[in-house]
C-alpha cells in the first residue's frame, strides 16, 4: 500500500503563499497519479491538482489555474503544491491522495489518502 503524510498547512493572509508537501512511502512506484483535493466546512470535497508519478503530466481545477503549481520529486517520494495569490475561498483541509489506476480528476479514482492539513486564508 501507499502511505501519505501532508504538511505545510497554516494560516496566511489573502494574497500570500503557502507550500504544501506530501511525503509518500510504500509502493509509490505503483501509483498512477498523485493528487491534491480540498474540503471546506459544509462543502463537498473537490479536486485541486494532480500529477502523474512517472511522466509528470499535470492537471488543475479551473479555480486554481495560474495560482497553484503541483510538482513532484521522485527521489524524495514527495509531491508539492505551491499555492500563491491565496484567497479566503481557498480555506479548506487539503488532502493528498494516490491513485493506482485511472484518475486524475475524480476523487473516486484514488485509493489512498493522507490525514489532511488545514489551510486558512484570512481576509
JSON list of C-alpha atoms in Angstrom, two decimals:
[
{"chain": "A", "resi": 1, "resn": "UNK", "atom": "CA", "xyz": [0.00, 0.00, 0.00]},
{"chain": "A", "resi": 2, "resn": "UNK", "atom": "CA", "xyz": [0.89, 3.68, -0.12]},
{"chain": "A", "resi": 3, "resn": "UNK", "atom": "CA", "xyz": [1.16, 5.90, 2.93]},
{"chain": "A", "resi": 4, "resn": "UNK", "atom": "CA", "xyz": [0.78, 9.66, 2.58]},
{"chain": "A", "resi": 5, "resn": "UNK", "atom": "CA", "xyz": [1.55, 12.41, 5.08]},
{"chain": "A", "resi": 6, "resn": "UNK", "atom": "CA", "xyz": [0.74, 16.06, 4.36]},
{"chain": "A", "resi": 7, "resn": "UNK", "atom": "CA", "xyz": [2.48, 19.03, 5.91]},
{"chain": "A", "resi": 8, "resn": "UNK", "atom": "CA", "xyz": [2.87, 22.75, 5.38]},
{"chain": "A", "resi": 9, "resn": "UNK", "atom": "CA", "xyz": [-0.61, 23.98, 6.17]},
{"chain": "A", "resi": 10, "resn": "UNK", "atom": "CA", "xyz": [-1.23, 27.02, 8.28]},
{"chain": "A", "resi": 11, "resn": "UNK", "atom": "CA", "xyz": [-2.68, 30.49, 8.49]},
{"chain": "A", "resi": 12, "resn": "UNK", "atom": "CA", "xyz": [-1.89, 33.01, 5.79]},
{"chain": "A", "resi": 13, "resn": "UNK", "atom": "CA", "xyz": [-3.31, 36.35, 4.73]},
{"chain": "A", "resi": 14, "resn": "UNK", "atom": "CA", "xyz": [-5.08, 36.80, 1.42]},
{"chain": "A", "resi": 15, "resn": "UNK", "atom": "CA", "xyz": [-2.59, 37.28, -1.38]},
{"chain": "A", "resi": 16, "resn": "UNK", "atom": "CA", "xyz": [0.04, 35.26, 0.40]},
{"chain": "A", "resi": 17, "resn": "UNK", "atom": "CA", "xyz": [1.68, 31.98, -0.47]},
{"chain": "A", "resi": 18, "resn": "UNK", "atom": "CA", "xyz": [1.96, 28.57, 1.09]},
{"chain": "A", "resi": 19, "resn": "UNK", "atom": "CA", "xyz": [3.68, 25.35, 0.07]},
{"chain": "A", "resi": 20, "resn": "UNK", "atom": "CA", "xyz": [2.18, 22.00, 0.94]},
{"chain": "A", "resi": 21, "resn": "UNK", "atom": "CA", "xyz": [4.17, 18.80, 0.94]},
{"chain": "A", "resi": 22, "resn": "UNK", "atom": "CA", "xyz": [3.03, 15.21, 0.73]},
{"chain": "A", "resi": 23, "resn": "UNK", "atom": "CA", "xyz": [5.56, 12.59, 1.73]},
{"chain": "A", "resi": 24, "resn": "UNK", "atom": "CA", "xyz": [4.82, 9.17, 0.30]},
{"chain": "A", "resi": 25, "resn": "UNK", "atom": "CA", "xyz": [6.04, 5.76, 1.34]},
{"chain": "A", "resi": 26, "resn": "UNK", "atom": "CA", "xyz": [5.25, 2.21, 0.38]},
{"chain": "A", "resi": 27, "resn": "UNK", "atom": "CA", "xyz": [4.55, 1.14, -3.17]},
{"chain": "A", "resi": 28, "resn": "UNK", "atom": "CA", "xyz": [4.81, 4.58, -4.70]},
{"chain": "A", "resi": 29, "resn": "UNK", "atom": "CA", "xyz": [6.00, 3.12, -7.97]},
{"chain": "A", "resi": 30, "resn": "UNK", "atom": "CA", "xyz": [2.60, 1.52, -8.43]},
{"chain": "A", "resi": 31, "resn": "UNK", "atom": "CA", "xyz": [0.81, 4.86, -8.20]},
{"chain": "A", "resi": 32, "resn": "UNK", "atom": "CA", "xyz": [-0.68, 6.10, -11.43]},
{"chain": "A", "resi": 33, "resn": "UNK", "atom": "CA", "xyz": [-1.20, 9.65, -10.16]},
{"chain": "A", "resi": 34, "resn": "UNK", "atom": "CA", "xyz": [-0.82, 11.77, -7.05]},
{"chain": "A", "resi": 35, "resn": "UNK", "atom": "CA", "xyz": [-3.44, 14.40, -6.44]},
{"chain": "A", "resi": 36, "resn": "UNK", "atom": "CA", "xyz": [-4.47, 17.18, -4.12]},
{"chain": "A", "resi": 37, "resn": "UNK", "atom": "CA", "xyz": [-8.06, 17.63, -3.02]},
{"chain": "A", "resi": 38, "resn": "UNK", "atom": "CA", "xyz": [-9.63, 20.03, -0.57]},
{"chain": "A", "resi": 39, "resn": "UNK", "atom": "CA", "xyz": [-12.75, 20.20, 1.52]},
{"chain": "A", "resi": 40, "resn": "UNK", "atom": "CA", "xyz": [-14.18, 23.29, 3.15]},
{"chain": "A", "resi": 41, "resn": "UNK", "atom": "CA", "xyz": [-16.69, 23.08, 6.02]},
{"chain": "A", "resi": 42, "resn": "UNK", "atom": "CA", "xyz": [-20.12, 22.17, 4.71]},
{"chain": "A", "resi": 43, "resn": "UNK", "atom": "CA", "xyz": [-18.80, 21.65, 1.19]},
{"chain": "A", "resi": 44, "resn": "UNK", "atom": "CA", "xyz": [-18.07, 18.64, -0.96]},
{"chain": "A", "resi": 45, "resn": "UNK", "atom": "CA", "xyz": [-14.51, 17.55, -1.43]},
{"chain": "A", "resi": 46, "resn": "UNK", "atom": "CA", "xyz": [-13.17, 18.94, -4.68]},
{"chain": "A", "resi": 47, "resn": "UNK", "atom": "CA", "xyz": [-10.29, 18.28, -6.99]},
{"chain": "A", "resi": 48, "resn": "UNK", "atom": "CA", "xyz": [-7.41, 20.76, -6.90]},
{"chain": "A", "resi": 49, "resn": "UNK", "atom": "CA", "xyz": [-4.48, 19.37, -8.87]},
{"chain": "A", "resi": 50, "resn": "UNK", "atom": "CA", "xyz": [-2.85, 16.11, -9.89]},
{"chain": "A", "resi": 51, "resn": "UNK", "atom": "CA", "xyz": [0.37, 14.85, -11.37]},
{"chain": "A", "resi": 52, "resn": "UNK", "atom": "CA", "xyz": [1.33, 11.52, -12.89]},
{"chain": "A", "resi": 53, "resn": "UNK", "atom": "CA", "xyz": [4.06, 9.93, -10.82]},
{"chain": "A", "resi": 54, "resn": "UNK", "atom": "CA", "xyz": [6.28, 8.80, -13.66]},
{"chain": "A", "resi": 55, "resn": "UNK", "atom": "CA", "xyz": [5.52, 11.17, -16.51]},
{"chain": "A", "resi": 56, "resn": "UNK", "atom": "CA", "xyz": [4.90, 14.36, -14.58]},
{"chain": "A", "resi": 57, "resn": "UNK", "atom": "CA", "xyz": [1.79, 15.36, -16.51]},
{"chain": "A", "resi": 58, "resn": "UNK", "atom": "CA", "xyz": [-0.18, 17.93, -14.55]},
{"chain": "A", "resi": 59, "resn": "UNK", "atom": "CA", "xyz": [-3.87, 18.73, -14.20]},
{"chain": "A", "resi": 60, "resn": "UNK", "atom": "CA", "xyz": [-5.58, 21.62, -12.44]},
{"chain": "A", "resi": 61, "resn": "UNK", "atom": "CA", "xyz": [-9.01, 22.71, -11.41]},
{"chain": "A", "resi": 62, "resn": "UNK", "atom": "CA", "xyz": [-10.10, 25.88, -13.17]},
{"chain": "A", "resi": 63, "resn": "UNK", "atom": "CA", "xyz": [-10.38, 27.66, -9.84]},
{"chain": "A", "resi": 64, "resn": "UNK", "atom": "CA", "xyz": [-6.65, 27.35, -9.13]},
{"chain": "A", "resi": 65, "resn": "UNK", "atom": "CA", "xyz": [-5.09, 27.59, -12.59]},
{"chain": "A", "resi": 66, "resn": "UNK", "atom": "CA", "xyz": [-2.39, 30.23, -12.67]},
{"chain": "A", "resi": 67, "resn": "UNK", "atom": "CA", "xyz": [-2.17, 30.33, -8.88]},
{"chain": "A", "resi": 68, "resn": "UNK", "atom": "CA", "xyz": [-1.28, 26.80, -7.80]},
{"chain": "A", "resi": 69, "resn": "UNK", "atom": "CA", "xyz": [1.53, 24.60, -9.08]},
{"chain": "A", "resi": 70, "resn": "UNK", "atom": "CA", "xyz": [1.88, 20.89, -8.45]},
{"chain": "A", "resi": 71, "resn": "UNK", "atom": "CA", "xyz": [5.24, 19.19, -8.71]},
{"chain": "A", "resi": 72, "resn": "UNK", "atom": "CA", "xyz": [6.97, 16.05, -7.57]},
{"chain": "A", "resi": 73, "resn": "UNK", "atom": "CA", "xyz": [10.41, 14.88, -6.58]},
{"chain": "A", "resi": 74, "resn": "UNK", "atom": "CA", "xyz": [10.58, 11.17, -7.29]},
{"chain": "A", "resi": 75, "resn": "UNK", "atom": "CA", "xyz": [13.90, 10.78, -5.47]},
{"chain": "A", "resi": 76, "resn": "UNK", "atom": "CA", "xyz": [12.34, 12.19, -2.31]},
{"chain": "A", "resi": 77, "resn": "UNK", "atom": "CA", "xyz": [8.99, 10.47, -2.85]},
{"chain": "A", "resi": 78, "resn": "UNK", "atom": "CA", "xyz": [7.33, 13.81, -2.29]},
{"chain": "A", "resi": 79, "resn": "UNK", "atom": "CA", "xyz": [4.63, 15.79, -4.03]},
{"chain": "A", "resi": 80, "resn": "UNK", "atom": "CA", "xyz": [4.29, 19.53, -3.55]},
{"chain": "A", "resi": 81, "resn": "UNK", "atom": "CA", "xyz": [1.53, 22.05, -4.00]},
{"chain": "A", "resi": 82, "resn": "UNK", "atom": "CA", "xyz": [2.79, 25.60, -4.28]},
{"chain": "A", "resi": 83, "resn": "UNK", "atom": "CA", "xyz": [-0.10, 27.96, -3.62]},
{"chain": "A", "resi": 84, "resn": "UNK", "atom": "CA", "xyz": [0.14, 31.65, -4.47]},
{"chain": "A", "resi": 85, "resn": "UNK", "atom": "CA", "xyz": [-2.29, 34.57, -4.53]},
{"chain": "A", "resi": 86, "resn": "UNK", "atom": "CA", "xyz": [-4.34, 32.79, -1.92]},
{"chain": "A", "resi": 87, "resn": "UNK", "atom": "CA", "xyz": [-7.96, 33.79, -1.42]},
{"chain": "A", "resi": 88, "resn": "UNK", "atom": "CA", "xyz": [-10.28, 33.29, 1.55]},
{"chain": "A", "resi": 89, "resn": "UNK", "atom": "CA", "xyz": [-12.23, 30.78, -0.54]},
{"chain": "A", "resi": 90, "resn": "UNK", "atom": "CA", "xyz": [-9.12, 28.60, -0.65]},
{"chain": "A", "resi": 91, "resn": "UNK", "atom": "CA", "xyz": [-9.63, 27.90, 3.05]},
{"chain": "A", "resi": 92, "resn": "UNK", "atom": "CA", "xyz": [-10.06, 24.16, 3.47]},
{"chain": "A", "resi": 93, "resn": "UNK", "atom": "CA", "xyz": [-8.48, 20.96, 4.64]},
{"chain": "A", "resi": 94, "resn": "UNK", "atom": "CA", "xyz": [-6.13, 19.84, 1.90]},
{"chain": "A", "resi": 95, "resn": "UNK", "atom": "CA", "xyz": [-5.59, 16.15, 1.26]},
{"chain": "A", "resi": 96, "resn": "UNK", "atom": "CA", "xyz": [-3.09, 14.37, -0.90]},
{"chain": "A", "resi": 97, "resn": "UNK", "atom": "CA", "xyz": [-4.12, 11.11, -2.49]},
{"chain": "A", "resi": 98, "resn": "UNK", "atom": "CA", "xyz": [-2.67, 8.33, -4.60]},
{"chain": "A", "resi": 99, "resn": "UNK", "atom": "CA", "xyz": [-4.44, 6.62, -7.46]},
{"chain": "A", "resi": 100, "resn": "UNK", "atom": "CA", "xyz": [-3.29, 3.18, -8.52]},
{"chain": "A", "resi": 101, "resn": "UNK", "atom": "CA", "xyz": [-5.30, 3.33, -11.73]},
{"chain": "A", "resi": 102, "resn": "UNK", "atom": "CA", "xyz": [-7.38, 5.86, -13.56]},
{"chain": "A", "resi": 103, "resn": "UNK", "atom": "CA", "xyz": [-7.78, 9.42, -12.47]},
{"chain": "A", "resi": 104, "resn": "UNK", "atom": "CA", "xyz": [-6.67, 12.06, -12.38]},
{"chain": "A", "resi": 105, "resn": "UNK", "atom": "CA", "xyz": [-9.57, 14.40, -11.56]},
{"chain": "A", "resi": 106, "resn": "UNK", "atom": "CA", "xyz": [-12.12, 12.18, -9.85]},
{"chain": "A", "resi": 107, "resn": "UNK", "atom": "CA", "xyz": [-11.74, 11.50, -6.15]},
{"chain": "A", "resi": 108, "resn": "UNK", "atom": "CA", "xyz": [-13.31, 8.10, -6.74]},
{"chain": "A", "resi": 109, "resn": "UNK", "atom": "CA", "xyz": [-10.23, 7.04, -8.69]},
{"chain": "A", "resi": 110, "resn": "UNK", "atom": "CA", "xyz": [-7.96, 7.46, -5.68]},
{"chain": "A", "resi": 111, "resn": "UNK", "atom": "CA", "xyz": [-7.14, 4.58, -3.38]},
{"chain": "A", "resi": 112, "resn": "UNK", "atom": "CA", "xyz": [-5.05, 6.09, -0.59]},
{"chain": "A", "resi": 113, "resn": "UNK", "atom": "CA", "xyz": [-5.45, 9.33, 1.32]},
{"chain": "A", "resi": 114, "resn": "UNK", "atom": "CA", "xyz": [-3.43, 11.36, 3.77]},
{"chain": "A", "resi": 115, "resn": "UNK", "atom": "CA", "xyz": [-4.76, 12.80, 7.00]},
{"chain": "A", "resi": 116, "resn": "UNK", "atom": "CA", "xyz": [-5.07, 16.30, 5.59]},
{"chain": "A", "resi": 117, "resn": "UNK", "atom": "CA", "xyz": [-3.60, 19.65, 6.53]},
{"chain": "A", "resi": 118, "resn": "UNK", "atom": "CA", "xyz": [-5.54, 22.78, 7.34]},
{"chain": "A", "resi": 119, "resn": "UNK", "atom": "CA", "xyz": [-5.09, 25.88, 5.21]},
{"chain": "A", "resi": 120, "resn": "UNK", "atom": "CA", "xyz": [-6.74, 29.04, 6.44]},
{"chain": "A", "resi": 121, "resn": "UNK", "atom": "CA", "xyz": [-6.66, 32.24, 4.40]},
{"chain": "A", "resi": 122, "resn": "UNK", "atom": "CA", "xyz": [-7.70, 35.39, 6.21]},
{"chain": "A", "resi": 123, "resn": "UNK", "atom": "CA", "xyz": [-9.06, 38.48, 4.51]}
]
